[in-house]
PDB file of C-alpha atoms in Angstrom:
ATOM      1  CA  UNK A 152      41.653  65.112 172.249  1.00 54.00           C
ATOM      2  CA  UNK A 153      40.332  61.883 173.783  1.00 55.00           C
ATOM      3  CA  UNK A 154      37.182  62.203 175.149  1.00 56.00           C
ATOM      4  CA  UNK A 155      35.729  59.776 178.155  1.00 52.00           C
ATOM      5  CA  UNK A 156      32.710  57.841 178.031  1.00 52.00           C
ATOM      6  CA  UNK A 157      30.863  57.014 181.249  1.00 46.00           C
ATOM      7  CA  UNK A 158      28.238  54.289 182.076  1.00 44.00           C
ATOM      8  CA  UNK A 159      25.797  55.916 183.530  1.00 44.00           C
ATOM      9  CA  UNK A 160      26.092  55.259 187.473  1.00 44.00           C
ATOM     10  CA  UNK A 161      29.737  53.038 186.961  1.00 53.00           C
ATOM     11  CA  UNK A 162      31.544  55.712 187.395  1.00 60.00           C
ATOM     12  CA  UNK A 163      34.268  54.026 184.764  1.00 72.00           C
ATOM     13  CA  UNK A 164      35.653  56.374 182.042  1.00 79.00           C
ATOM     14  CA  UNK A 165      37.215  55.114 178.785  1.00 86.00           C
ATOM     15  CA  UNK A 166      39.507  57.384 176.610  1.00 89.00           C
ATOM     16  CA  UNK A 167      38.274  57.172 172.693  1.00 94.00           C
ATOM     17  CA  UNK A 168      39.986  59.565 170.439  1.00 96.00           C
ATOM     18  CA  UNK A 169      37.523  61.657 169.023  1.00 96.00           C
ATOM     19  CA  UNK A 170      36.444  61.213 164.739  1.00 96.00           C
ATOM     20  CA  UNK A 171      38.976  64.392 163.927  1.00 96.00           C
ATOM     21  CA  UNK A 172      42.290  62.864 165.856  1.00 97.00           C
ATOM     22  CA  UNK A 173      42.389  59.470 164.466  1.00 97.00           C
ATOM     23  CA  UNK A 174      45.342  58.929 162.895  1.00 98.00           C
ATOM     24  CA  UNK A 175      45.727  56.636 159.632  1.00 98.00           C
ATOM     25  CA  UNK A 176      48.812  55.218 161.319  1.00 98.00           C
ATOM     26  CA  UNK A 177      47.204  54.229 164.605  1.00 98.00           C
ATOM     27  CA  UNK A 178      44.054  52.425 162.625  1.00 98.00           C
ATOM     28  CA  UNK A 179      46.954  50.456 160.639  1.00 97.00           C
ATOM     29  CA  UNK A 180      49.275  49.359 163.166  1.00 98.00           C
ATOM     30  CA  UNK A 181      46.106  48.332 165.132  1.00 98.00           C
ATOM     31  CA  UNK A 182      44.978  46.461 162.368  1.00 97.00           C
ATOM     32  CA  UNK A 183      48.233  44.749 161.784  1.00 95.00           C
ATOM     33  CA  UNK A 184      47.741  42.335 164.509  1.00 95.00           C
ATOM     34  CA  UNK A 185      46.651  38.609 163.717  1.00 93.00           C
ATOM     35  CA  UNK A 186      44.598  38.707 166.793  1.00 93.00           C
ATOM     36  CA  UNK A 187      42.689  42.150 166.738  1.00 95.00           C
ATOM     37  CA  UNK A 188      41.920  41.169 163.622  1.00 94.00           C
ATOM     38  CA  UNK A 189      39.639  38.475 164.512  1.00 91.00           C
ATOM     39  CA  UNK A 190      37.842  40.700 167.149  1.00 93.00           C
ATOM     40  CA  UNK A 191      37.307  42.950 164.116  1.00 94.00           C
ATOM     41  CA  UNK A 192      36.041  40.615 162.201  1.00 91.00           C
ATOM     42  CA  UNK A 193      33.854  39.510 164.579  1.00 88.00           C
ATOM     43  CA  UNK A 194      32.093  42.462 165.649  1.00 91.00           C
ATOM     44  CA  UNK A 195      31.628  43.130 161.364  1.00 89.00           C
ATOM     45  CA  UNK A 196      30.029  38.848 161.536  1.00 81.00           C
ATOM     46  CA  UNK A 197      26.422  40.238 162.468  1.00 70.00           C
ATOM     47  CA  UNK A 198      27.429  41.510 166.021  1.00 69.00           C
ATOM     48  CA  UNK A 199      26.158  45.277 166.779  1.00 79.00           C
ATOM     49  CA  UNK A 200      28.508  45.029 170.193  1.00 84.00           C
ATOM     50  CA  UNK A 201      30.295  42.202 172.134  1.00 85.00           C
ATOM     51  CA  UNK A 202      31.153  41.797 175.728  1.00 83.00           C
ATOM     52  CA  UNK A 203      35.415  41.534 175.411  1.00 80.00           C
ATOM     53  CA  UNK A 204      35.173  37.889 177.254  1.00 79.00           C
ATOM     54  CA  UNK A 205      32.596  36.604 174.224  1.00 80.00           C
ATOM     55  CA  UNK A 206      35.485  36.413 172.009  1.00 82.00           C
ATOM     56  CA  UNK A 207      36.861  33.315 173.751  1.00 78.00           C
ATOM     57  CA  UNK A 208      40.626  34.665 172.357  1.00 84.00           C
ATOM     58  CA  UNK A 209      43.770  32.210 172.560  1.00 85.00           C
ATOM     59  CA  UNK A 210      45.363  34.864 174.682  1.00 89.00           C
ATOM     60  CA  UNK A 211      45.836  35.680 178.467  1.00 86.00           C
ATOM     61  CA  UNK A 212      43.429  38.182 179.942  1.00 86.00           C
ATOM     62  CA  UNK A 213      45.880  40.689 180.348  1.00 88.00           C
ATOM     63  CA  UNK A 214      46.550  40.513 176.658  1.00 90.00           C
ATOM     64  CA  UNK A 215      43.742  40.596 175.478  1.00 88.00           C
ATOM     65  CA  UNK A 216      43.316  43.762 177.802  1.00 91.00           C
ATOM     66  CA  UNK A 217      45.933  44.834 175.735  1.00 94.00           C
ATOM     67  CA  UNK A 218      44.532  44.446 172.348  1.00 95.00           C
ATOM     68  CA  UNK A 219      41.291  45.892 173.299  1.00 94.00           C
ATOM     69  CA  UNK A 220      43.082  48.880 174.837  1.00 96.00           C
ATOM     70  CA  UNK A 221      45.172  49.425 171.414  1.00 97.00           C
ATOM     71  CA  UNK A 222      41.743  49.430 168.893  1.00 97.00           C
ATOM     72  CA  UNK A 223      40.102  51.581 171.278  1.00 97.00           C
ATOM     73  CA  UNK A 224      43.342  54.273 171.492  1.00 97.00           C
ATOM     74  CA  UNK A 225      43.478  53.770 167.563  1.00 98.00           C
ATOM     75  CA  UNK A 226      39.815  54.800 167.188  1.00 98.00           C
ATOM     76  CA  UNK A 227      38.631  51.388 165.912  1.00 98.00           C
ATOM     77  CA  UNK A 228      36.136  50.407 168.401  1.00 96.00           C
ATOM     78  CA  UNK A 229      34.594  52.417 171.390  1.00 96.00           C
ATOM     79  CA  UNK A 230      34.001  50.428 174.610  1.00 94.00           C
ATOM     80  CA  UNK A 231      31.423  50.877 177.087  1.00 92.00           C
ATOM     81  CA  UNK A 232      30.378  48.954 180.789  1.00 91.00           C
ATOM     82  CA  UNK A 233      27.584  47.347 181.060  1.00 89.00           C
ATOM     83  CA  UNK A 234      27.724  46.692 184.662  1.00 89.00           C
ATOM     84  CA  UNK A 235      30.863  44.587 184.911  1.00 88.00           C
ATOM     85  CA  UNK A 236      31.238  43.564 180.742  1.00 89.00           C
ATOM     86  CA  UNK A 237      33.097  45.819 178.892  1.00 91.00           C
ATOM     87  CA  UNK A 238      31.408  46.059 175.828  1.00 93.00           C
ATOM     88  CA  UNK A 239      32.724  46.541 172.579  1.00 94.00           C
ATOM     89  CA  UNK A 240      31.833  47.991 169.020  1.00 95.00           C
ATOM     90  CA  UNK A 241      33.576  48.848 165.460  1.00 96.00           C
ATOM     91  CA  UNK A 242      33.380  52.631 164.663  1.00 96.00           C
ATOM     92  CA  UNK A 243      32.524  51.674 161.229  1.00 95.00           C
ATOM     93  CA  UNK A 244      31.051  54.647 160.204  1.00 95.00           C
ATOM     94  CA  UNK A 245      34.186  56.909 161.490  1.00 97.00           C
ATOM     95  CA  UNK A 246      36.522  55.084 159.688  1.00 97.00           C
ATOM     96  CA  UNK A 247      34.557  54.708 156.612  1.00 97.00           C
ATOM     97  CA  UNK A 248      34.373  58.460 156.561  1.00 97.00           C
ATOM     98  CA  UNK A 249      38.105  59.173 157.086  1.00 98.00           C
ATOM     99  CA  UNK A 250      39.823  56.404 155.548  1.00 98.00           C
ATOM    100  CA  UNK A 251      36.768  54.803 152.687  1.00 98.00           C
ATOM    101  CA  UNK A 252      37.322  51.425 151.391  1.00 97.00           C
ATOM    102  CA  UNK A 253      40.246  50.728 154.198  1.00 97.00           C
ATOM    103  CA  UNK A 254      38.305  48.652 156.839  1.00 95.00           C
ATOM    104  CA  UNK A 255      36.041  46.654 154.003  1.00 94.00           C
ATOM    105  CA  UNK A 256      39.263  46.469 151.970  1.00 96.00           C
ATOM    106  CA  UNK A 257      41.445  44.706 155.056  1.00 95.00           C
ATOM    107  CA  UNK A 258      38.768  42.520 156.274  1.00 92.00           C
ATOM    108  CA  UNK A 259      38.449  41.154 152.842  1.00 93.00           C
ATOM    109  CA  UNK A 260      42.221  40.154 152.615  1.00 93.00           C
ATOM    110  CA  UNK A 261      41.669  38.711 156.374  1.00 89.00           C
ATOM    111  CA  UNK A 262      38.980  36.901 155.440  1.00 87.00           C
ATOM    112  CA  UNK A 263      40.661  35.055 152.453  1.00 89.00           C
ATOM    113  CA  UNK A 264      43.305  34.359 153.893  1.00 87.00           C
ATOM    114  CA  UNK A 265      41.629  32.724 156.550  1.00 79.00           C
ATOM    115  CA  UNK A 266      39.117  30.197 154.923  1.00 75.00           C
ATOM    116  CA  UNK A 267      39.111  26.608 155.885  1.00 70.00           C
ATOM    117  CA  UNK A 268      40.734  24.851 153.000  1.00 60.00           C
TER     118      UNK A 268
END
């Protein structure tokens, strides 16, 4: 069952399915897409947690909404407020224990296959 995190004093909850219901086929059909990739990616590049609007995406706001929205459903990040940024992290550890070698295994592939020529 999803369970709701709350900044303390926003008042804003976030559904995050909890380490027990994430489903292989959610974490794969989130990771399928070019551009939630990249925030993937980035938030494995050396960044702990991002703020969603850091990742300067070629998208509209409301789609990027939307990607955040499916990796969070999928289990692959958690979000958080931090007063008005929505903050953003991998679950690295979850999906290591669940699914091991997937996440290190995909980003590798991303990764070389996106190096500047």
């Amino acid at each position: 069952m999803p369970t709701p995190e709350r900044t303390a004093g926003s008042g804003r909850r976030l559904a995050h399915p909890d380490r027990e219901d994430i489903q292989l086929e959610a974490v794969l059909h989130a990771l399928a897409d070019p551009i939630r990739l990249r925030i993937v990616c980035e938030l494995t590049d050396g960044h702990t947690e991002m703020a969603c609007i850091a990742f300067n995406l070629p998208v509209s706001k409301s789609t990027s909404t939307h990607h955040f929205r499916v990796l969070r459903e999928a289990g692959v990040i958690r979000q958080h407020y931090e007063g008005t940024a929505r903050m953003s992290r991998l679950r690295e550890d979850d999906l290591e224990v669940l699914f091991p070698g997937l996440l290190s295994a995909v980003l590798e592939a991303y990764r070389r296959s996106h190096r500047p020529a």
